[in-house]
Amino acid sequence: MCNACEAIIVEVDRVVKKWRTDEARVIDAVATACAVEKLRIYDYPPPKMMKACRDVLDDGRDELVERAFLENPNAELVDIARKGGGRQLV
């Protein structure tokens, strides 16, 4: 999984935690996952991560992330994202 993809899953999970079935909370978490202040802890500079993060969420893929959380409330999505193969940022 690409670094930006992993960051999205980690940041959304950090916000929603136990409330994965709360649609409004999940939608808000996905919408704010690419905020530059959240991306300072990752391997790439925040501006590059922010661009890659936004690119990942374009074209309706934000809805895929939302559905992943809403439809799989007990899945270990962060573990899956971290084991995803380590594709590079771009």
Short mmCIF file of C-alpha atoms in Angstrom, two decimals:
data_model
loop_
_atom_site.label_atom_id
_atom_site.label_comp_id
_atom_site.label_asym_id
_atom_site.label_seq_id
_atom_site.Cartn_x
_atom_site.Cartn_y
_atom_site.Cartn_z
CA MET A 1 0.00 0.00 0.00
CA CYS A 2 1.29 3.48 -0.73
CA ASN A 3 2.42 5.74 2.11
CA ALA A 4 -0.44 8.16 1.51
CA CYS A 5 -2.97 5.31 1.54
CA GLU A 6 -1.62 4.07 4.86
CA ALA A 7 -1.71 7.59 6.30
CA ILE A 8 -5.35 7.99 5.32
CA ILE A 9 -6.36 4.75 7.02
CA VAL A 10 -4.31 5.51 10.14
CA GLU A 11 -5.62 9.08 10.47
CA VAL A 12 -9.26 8.11 9.89
CA ASP A 13 -8.95 5.25 12.38
CA ARG A 14 -7.39 7.59 14.94
CA VAL A 15 -10.48 9.83 14.77
CA VAL A 16 -13.26 7.27 14.55
CA LYS A 17 -11.91 4.44 16.74
CA LYS A 18 -15.01 2.89 18.35
CA TRP A 19 -17.49 4.95 16.32
CA ARG A 20 -16.87 3.32 12.95
CA THR A 21 -20.58 2.99 12.32
CA ASP A 22 -21.22 6.70 12.90
CA GLU A 23 -21.49 7.84 9.29
CA ALA A 24 -21.08 11.56 10.01
CA ARG A 25 -17.95 10.95 12.09
CA VAL A 26 -16.41 8.72 9.42
CA ILE A 27 -17.16 11.19 6.60
CA ASP A 28 -15.64 14.05 8.61
CA ALA A 29 -12.57 11.97 9.45
CA VAL A 30 -11.98 11.13 5.79
CA ALA A 31 -12.49 14.78 4.79
CA THR A 32 -9.81 15.93 7.24
CA ALA A 33 -7.35 13.03 6.88
CA CYS A 34 -5.13 15.00 4.49
CA ALA A 35 -4.61 18.00 6.78
CA VAL A 36 -0.94 18.94 6.72
CA GLU A 37 -0.66 19.02 10.53
CA LYS A 38 -1.66 15.33 10.66
CA LEU A 39 0.93 14.32 8.08
CA ARG A 40 4.08 15.50 9.88
CA ILE A 41 4.77 12.06 11.39
CA TYR A 42 5.17 10.22 8.09
CA ASP A 43 8.27 9.50 5.99
CA TYR A 44 7.73 12.18 3.37
CA PRO A 45 7.49 15.98 3.78
CA PRO A 46 3.96 17.10 4.70
CA PRO A 47 3.32 19.03 1.46
CA LYS A 48 4.21 15.97 -0.64
CA MET A 49 2.11 13.70 1.61
CA MET A 50 -0.82 16.12 1.44
CA LYS A 51 -0.77 16.15 -2.36
CA ALA A 52 -0.49 12.35 -2.56
CA CYS A 53 -3.24 11.97 0.05
CA ARG A 54 -5.58 14.23 -1.92
CA ASP A 55 -4.72 12.40 -5.13
CA VAL A 56 -5.67 9.10 -3.48
CA LEU A 57 -9.02 10.47 -2.30
CA ASP A 58 -9.95 12.03 -5.65
CA ASP A 59 -12.52 10.59 -8.03
CA GLY A 60 -14.77 9.03 -5.41
CA ARG A 61 -12.12 7.01 -3.64
CA ASP A 62 -12.97 8.94 -0.48
CA GLU A 63 -16.29 7.08 -0.55
CA LEU A 64 -14.42 3.76 -0.74
CA VAL A 65 -12.51 4.63 2.42
CA GLU A 66 -15.73 5.67 4.15
CA ARG A 67 -17.40 2.39 3.17
CA ALA A 68 -14.39 0.37 4.33
CA PHE A 69 -14.83 1.78 7.83
CA LEU A 70 -18.63 1.76 7.90
CA GLU A 71 -19.07 -1.74 6.49
CA ASN A 72 -16.22 -3.36 8.43
CA PRO A 73 -16.45 -1.96 11.95
CA ASN A 74 -14.43 -4.80 13.47
CA ALA A 75 -11.73 -5.09 10.81
CA GLU A 76 -8.17 -4.23 11.71
CA LEU A 77 -7.83 -1.77 8.83
CA VAL A 78 -4.67 -0.14 10.20
CA ASP A 79 -2.90 -3.51 10.42
CA ILE A 80 -4.04 -4.33 6.89
CA ALA A 81 -2.80 -0.95 5.63
CA ARG A 82 0.59 -1.35 7.31
CA LYS A 83 1.10 -4.86 5.90
CA GLY A 84 0.00 -3.82 2.43
CA GLY A 85 3.29 -4.23 0.64
CA GLY A 86 5.01 -0.89 1.20
CA ARG A 87 4.44 0.76 -2.18
CA GLN A 88 6.07 4.13 -2.43
CA LEU A 89 4.31 7.46 -2.23
CA VAL A 90 4.01 8.06 -5.95
#
